[in-house]
Tab-separated table of C-alpha atoms and ligand atoms in Angstrom:
chain	number	residue	atom	x	y	z
A	1	MET	CA	-20.494	6.298	-38.112
A	2	SER	CA	-22.720	3.381	-37.139
A	3	SER	CA	-21.703	0.097	-35.489
A	4	ASN	CA	-23.075	-3.346	-36.242
A	5	VAL	CA	-23.955	-5.944	-33.627
A	6	LEU	CA	-25.876	-9.212	-33.831
A	7	PHE	CA	-28.962	-9.817	-31.679
A	8	ALA	CA	-29.735	-13.493	-31.111
A	9	SER	CA	-33.326	-14.447	-30.403
A	10	SER	CA	-36.200	-16.519	-31.643
A	11	ASN	CA	-38.539	-13.601	-30.876
A	12	LYS	CA	-38.892	-11.140	-33.768
A	13	ASN	CA	-40.997	-8.715	-31.649
A	14	LYS	CA	-38.156	-8.391	-29.202
A	15	PHE	CA	-35.632	-7.877	-31.988
A	16	ASP	CA	-37.797	-5.208	-33.672
A	17	GLU	CA	-38.066	-3.229	-30.436
A	18	ALA	CA	-34.352	-3.595	-29.655
A	19	SER	CA	-33.435	-2.558	-33.159
A	20	LYS	CA	-35.570	0.628	-32.966
A	21	ILE	CA	-34.164	1.509	-29.565
A	22	LEU	CA	-30.520	1.016	-30.571
A	23	SER	CA	-30.927	2.952	-33.823
A	24	ASN	CA	-31.242	6.062	-31.580
A	25	PHE	CA	-27.656	5.355	-30.560
A	26	LYS	CA	-26.519	4.672	-34.137
A	27	ILE	CA	-26.031	0.977	-33.389
A	28	ASN	CA	-27.283	-1.206	-36.203
A	29	LEU	CA	-28.706	-4.531	-35.006
A	30	GLU	CA	-28.799	-7.600	-37.204
A	31	PHE	CA	-31.226	-10.408	-36.402
A	32	PHE	CA	-29.511	-13.724	-35.665
A	33	LYS	CA	-32.553	-15.991	-35.516
A	34	SER	CA	-31.711	-18.855	-33.244
A	35	ASP	CA	-33.242	-21.124	-30.609
A	36	LEU	CA	-30.624	-20.796	-27.937
A	37	ILE	CA	-29.959	-23.147	-25.054
A	38	GLU	CA	-31.883	-21.678	-22.102
A	39	ILE	CA	-30.971	-23.072	-18.684
A	40	GLN	CA	-33.539	-23.003	-15.845
A	41	ASP	CA	-32.142	-20.872	-13.047
A	42	ASP	CA	-33.367	-18.453	-10.374
A	43	SER	CA	-31.184	-15.693	-11.817
A	44	ILE	CA	-32.077	-13.962	-15.073
A	45	SER	CA	-28.519	-12.709	-15.469
A	46	ASP	CA	-27.117	-16.258	-15.150
A	47	ILE	CA	-29.609	-17.422	-17.798
A	48	ALA	CA	-28.590	-14.535	-20.098
A	49	SER	CA	-24.902	-15.234	-19.585
A	50	GLN	CA	-25.300	-18.893	-20.542
A	51	LYS	CA	-27.430	-17.898	-23.529
A	52	VAL	CA	-24.856	-15.447	-24.860
A	53	LYS	CA	-22.107	-18.083	-24.652
A	54	ASP	CA	-24.210	-20.359	-26.822
A	55	ALA	CA	-25.022	-17.444	-29.170
A	56	PHE	CA	-21.350	-16.560	-29.632
A	57	ASN	CA	-20.465	-20.213	-30.266
A	58	LYS	CA	-23.098	-20.324	-33.008
A	59	SER	CA	-22.339	-16.944	-34.616
A	60	GLN	CA	-18.605	-16.424	-33.951
A	61	LYS	CA	-19.345	-12.670	-34.004
A	62	PRO	CA	-19.940	-10.028	-31.291
A	63	ILE	CA	-23.489	-10.648	-30.176
A	64	ILE	CA	-26.134	-9.715	-27.638
A	65	VAL	CA	-29.019	-11.660	-26.137
A	66	GLU	CA	-31.788	-10.498	-23.830
A	67	ASP	CA	-33.576	-12.313	-21.059
A	68	ASP	CA	-36.656	-10.859	-19.364
A	69	GLY	CA	-38.870	-11.607	-16.430
A	70	LEU	CA	-42.164	-10.342	-15.036
A	71	PHE	CA	-42.008	-10.323	-11.208
A	72	ILE	CA	-45.354	-10.018	-9.386
A	73	ASP	CA	-45.044	-8.883	-5.751
A	74	SER	CA	-48.093	-10.688	-4.340
A	75	LEU	CA	-46.835	-13.937	-5.922
A	76	ASN	CA	-43.372	-13.523	-4.343
A	77	GLY	CA	-41.813	-12.609	-7.675
A	78	PHE	CA	-43.486	-15.354	-9.734
A	79	PRO	CA	-43.194	-15.959	-12.703
A	80	GLY	CA	-39.790	-14.170	-12.715
A	81	PRO	CA	-37.183	-16.342	-14.448
A	82	TYR	CA	-39.954	-18.738	-15.503
A	83	SER	CA	-41.890	-16.049	-17.403
A	84	SER	CA	-41.440	-17.650	-20.786
A	85	PHE	CA	-42.691	-21.076	-19.676
A	86	ILE	CA	-45.601	-19.561	-17.744
A	87	PHE	CA	-46.624	-17.430	-20.720
A	88	LYS	CA	-46.685	-20.532	-22.909
A	89	THR	CA	-48.635	-22.598	-20.371
A	90	ILE	CA	-51.183	-20.402	-18.545
A	91	GLY	CA	-50.763	-17.136	-20.492
A	92	ASN	CA	-52.113	-13.726	-19.543
A	93	ASN	CA	-55.511	-15.061	-18.472
A	94	GLY	CA	-53.846	-17.537	-16.122
A	95	ILE	CA	-51.783	-14.743	-14.563
A	96	LEU	CA	-54.911	-12.588	-14.129
A	97	GLU	CA	-56.612	-15.408	-12.239
A	98	LEU	CA	-53.689	-15.649	-9.806
A	99	VAL	CA	-53.380	-11.934	-8.996
A	100	SER	CA	-55.745	-10.357	-6.487
A	101	SER	CA	-55.788	-6.994	-4.703
A	102	ASP	CA	-52.037	-6.216	-4.627
A	103	ARG	CA	-51.218	-5.928	-8.328
A	104	THR	CA	-47.745	-4.385	-8.140
A	105	ALA	CA	-45.117	-5.953	-10.374
A	106	LYS	CA	-41.889	-5.191	-12.179
A	107	PHE	CA	-40.518	-6.128	-15.576
A	108	VAL	CA	-36.795	-6.923	-15.675
A	109	SER	CA	-34.562	-6.954	-18.734
A	110	VAL	CA	-31.028	-8.308	-18.831
A	111	ILE	CA	-28.817	-7.720	-21.848
A	112	ALA	CA	-25.740	-9.939	-22.165
A	113	TYR	CA	-23.018	-9.113	-24.669
A	114	SER	CA	-20.139	-11.330	-25.732
A	115	ASP	CA	-17.232	-10.717	-28.050
A	116	GLY	CA	-15.914	-14.232	-27.443
A	117	LYS	CA	-13.502	-13.094	-24.723
A	118	ASN	CA	-15.612	-11.301	-22.143
A	119	ILE	CA	-19.260	-11.264	-21.187
A	120	GLU	CA	-20.861	-7.972	-20.098
A	121	ILE	CA	-24.243	-7.780	-18.378
A	122	PHE	CA	-26.637	-4.793	-18.323
A	123	GLU	CA	-29.750	-5.039	-16.179
A	124	SER	CA	-32.742	-2.754	-15.739
A	125	SER	CA	-36.250	-2.936	-14.444
A	126	ILE	CA	-39.417	-0.912	-14.546
A	127	ASN	CA	-42.011	-0.892	-11.781
A	128	GLY	CA	-45.670	-1.146	-12.617
A	129	LYS	CA	-48.792	-3.191	-12.017
A	130	ILE	CA	-50.922	-5.916	-13.555
A	131	SER	CA	-54.099	-4.656	-15.249
A	132	ASP	CA	-57.507	-6.054	-14.290
A	133	LYS	CA	-58.061	-7.454	-17.790
A	134	PRO	CA	-55.987	-7.718	-21.018
A	135	ARG	CA	-55.980	-4.346	-22.794
A	136	GLY	CA	-54.598	-3.528	-26.240
A	137	ASP	CA	-53.159	-5.625	-28.980
A	138	GLY	CA	-49.599	-6.509	-28.086
A	139	TRP	CA	-47.226	-9.451	-27.769
A	140	GLY	CA	-46.316	-11.411	-24.634
A	141	TYR	CA	-47.318	-9.751	-21.370
A	142	ASP	CA	-47.823	-6.335	-23.045
A	143	PRO	CA	-51.665	-6.397	-22.680
A	144	ILE	CA	-51.507	-6.889	-18.878
A	145	PHE	CA	-48.518	-4.755	-17.759
A	146	ILE	CA	-49.073	-1.081	-16.860
A	147	PRO	CA	-45.785	0.765	-16.236
A	148	GLU	CA	-45.731	3.151	-13.283
A	149	ASN	CA	-46.993	6.700	-13.869
A	150	GLN	CA	-49.121	5.452	-16.798
A	151	ASN	CA	-52.773	4.479	-17.139
A	152	GLN	CA	-52.311	2.311	-20.194
A	153	THR	CA	-50.773	-1.123	-20.693
A	154	TYR	CA	-47.577	-1.587	-22.696
A	155	ALA	CA	-49.845	-2.810	-25.514
A	156	GLU	CA	-51.877	0.418	-25.491
A	157	LEU	CA	-48.997	2.854	-25.121
A	158	THR	CA	-47.561	4.426	-28.240
A	159	ASN	CA	-44.241	5.214	-26.559
A	160	LYS	CA	-43.372	1.816	-25.037
A	161	ASN	CA	-39.925	1.876	-26.686
A	162	GLN	CA	-39.052	5.153	-24.975
A	163	ILE	CA	-39.820	4.009	-21.435
A	164	SER	CA	-39.656	0.201	-21.320
A	165	HIS	CA	-37.440	-2.126	-19.255
A	166	ARG	CA	-35.790	-2.949	-22.606
A	167	TYR	CA	-35.105	0.731	-23.351
A	168	GLU	CA	-33.297	1.108	-20.034
A	169	SER	CA	-31.074	-1.977	-20.313
A	170	LEU	CA	-30.236	-1.275	-23.963
A	171	SER	CA	-29.362	2.345	-23.145
A	172	LYS	CA	-26.880	1.090	-20.555
A	173	PHE	CA	-25.439	-1.311	-23.117
A	174	ALA	CA	-25.222	1.429	-25.777
A	175	SER	CA	-23.360	3.883	-23.607
A	176	TRP	CA	-20.838	1.198	-22.550
A	177	PHE	CA	-20.472	-0.134	-26.108
A	178	LEU	CA	-19.970	3.248	-27.777
A	179	ASN	CA	-17.467	4.453	-25.184
A	180	ARG	CA	-15.528	1.228	-25.473
A	181	GLN	CA	-15.226	1.690	-29.255
A	182	GLU	CA	-13.613	5.113	-28.980
B	1	IMP	P1	-37.677	-14.151	-22.469
B	1	IMP	O1	-36.685	-14.027	-21.378
B	1	IMP	O2	-37.341	-13.367	-23.644
B	1	IMP	O3	-38.013	-15.562	-22.789
B	1	IMP	O4	-39.007	-13.465	-21.935
B	1	IMP	C1	-39.770	-14.041	-20.918
B	1	IMP	C2	-41.235	-13.868	-21.244
B	1	IMP	O5	-41.559	-12.485	-21.143
B	1	IMP	C3	-41.625	-14.309	-22.659
B	1	IMP	O6	-42.884	-14.927	-22.597
B	1	IMP	C4	-41.701	-13.011	-23.426
B	1	IMP	O7	-42.667	-13.075	-24.468
B	1	IMP	C5	-42.135	-12.047	-22.349
B	1	IMP	N1	-41.638	-10.699	-22.608
B	1	IMP	C6	-40.353	-10.279	-22.665
B	1	IMP	N2	-40.279	-8.970	-22.927
B	1	IMP	C7	-41.568	-8.555	-23.056
B	1	IMP	C8	-42.143	-7.298	-23.357
B	1	IMP	O8	-41.488	-6.281	-23.593
B	1	IMP	N3	-43.480	-7.278	-23.400
B	1	IMP	C9	-44.265	-8.360	-23.164
B	1	IMP	N4	-43.778	-9.557	-22.887
B	1	IMP	C10	-42.433	-9.658	-22.852
């Protein structure tokens, strides 16, 4: 038996990855294309929680949203919760100009789920580093993020969806969601 859940986002790439990942758990995601209210805050989970409230108000159905952040150690965690704005303004080339010898970073994913009564949060991160130049043809920060134990960027890897920050947070969500349904 499969279960249906909405996924609210304006980012089709993110939805496509989430949908592939959750199909492994027999959860069928439906795209709820929406520009959600996104507060500025230091905490990705607070941003996700506010976003899912707005998403539920718009959809009136059980729904998940995801908020991500790229945290670069030598920049004290920048761009972190501001990753979306920084991508739109300075992009990958701007990030590459800011990073020097210490290139370690992590990518964080927070999934927030709401059924209108409760909000549940599932967070995961993957360690890695920033590449020396953009490599591969991918969306967002994919061409400059190399997950740990790999030599290729997210954009070059063929198995991103089996190891990514998104895979980890969605797996946590799936195991909670499926157990709760039984
Ligand atoms: P948001 O929280 O979804 O807005 O994501 C923050 C920023 O990180 C946006 O610019 C996204 O495009 C980017 N981003 C989120 N997830 C990924 C990913 O898996 N690969 C590359 N970039 C991502």
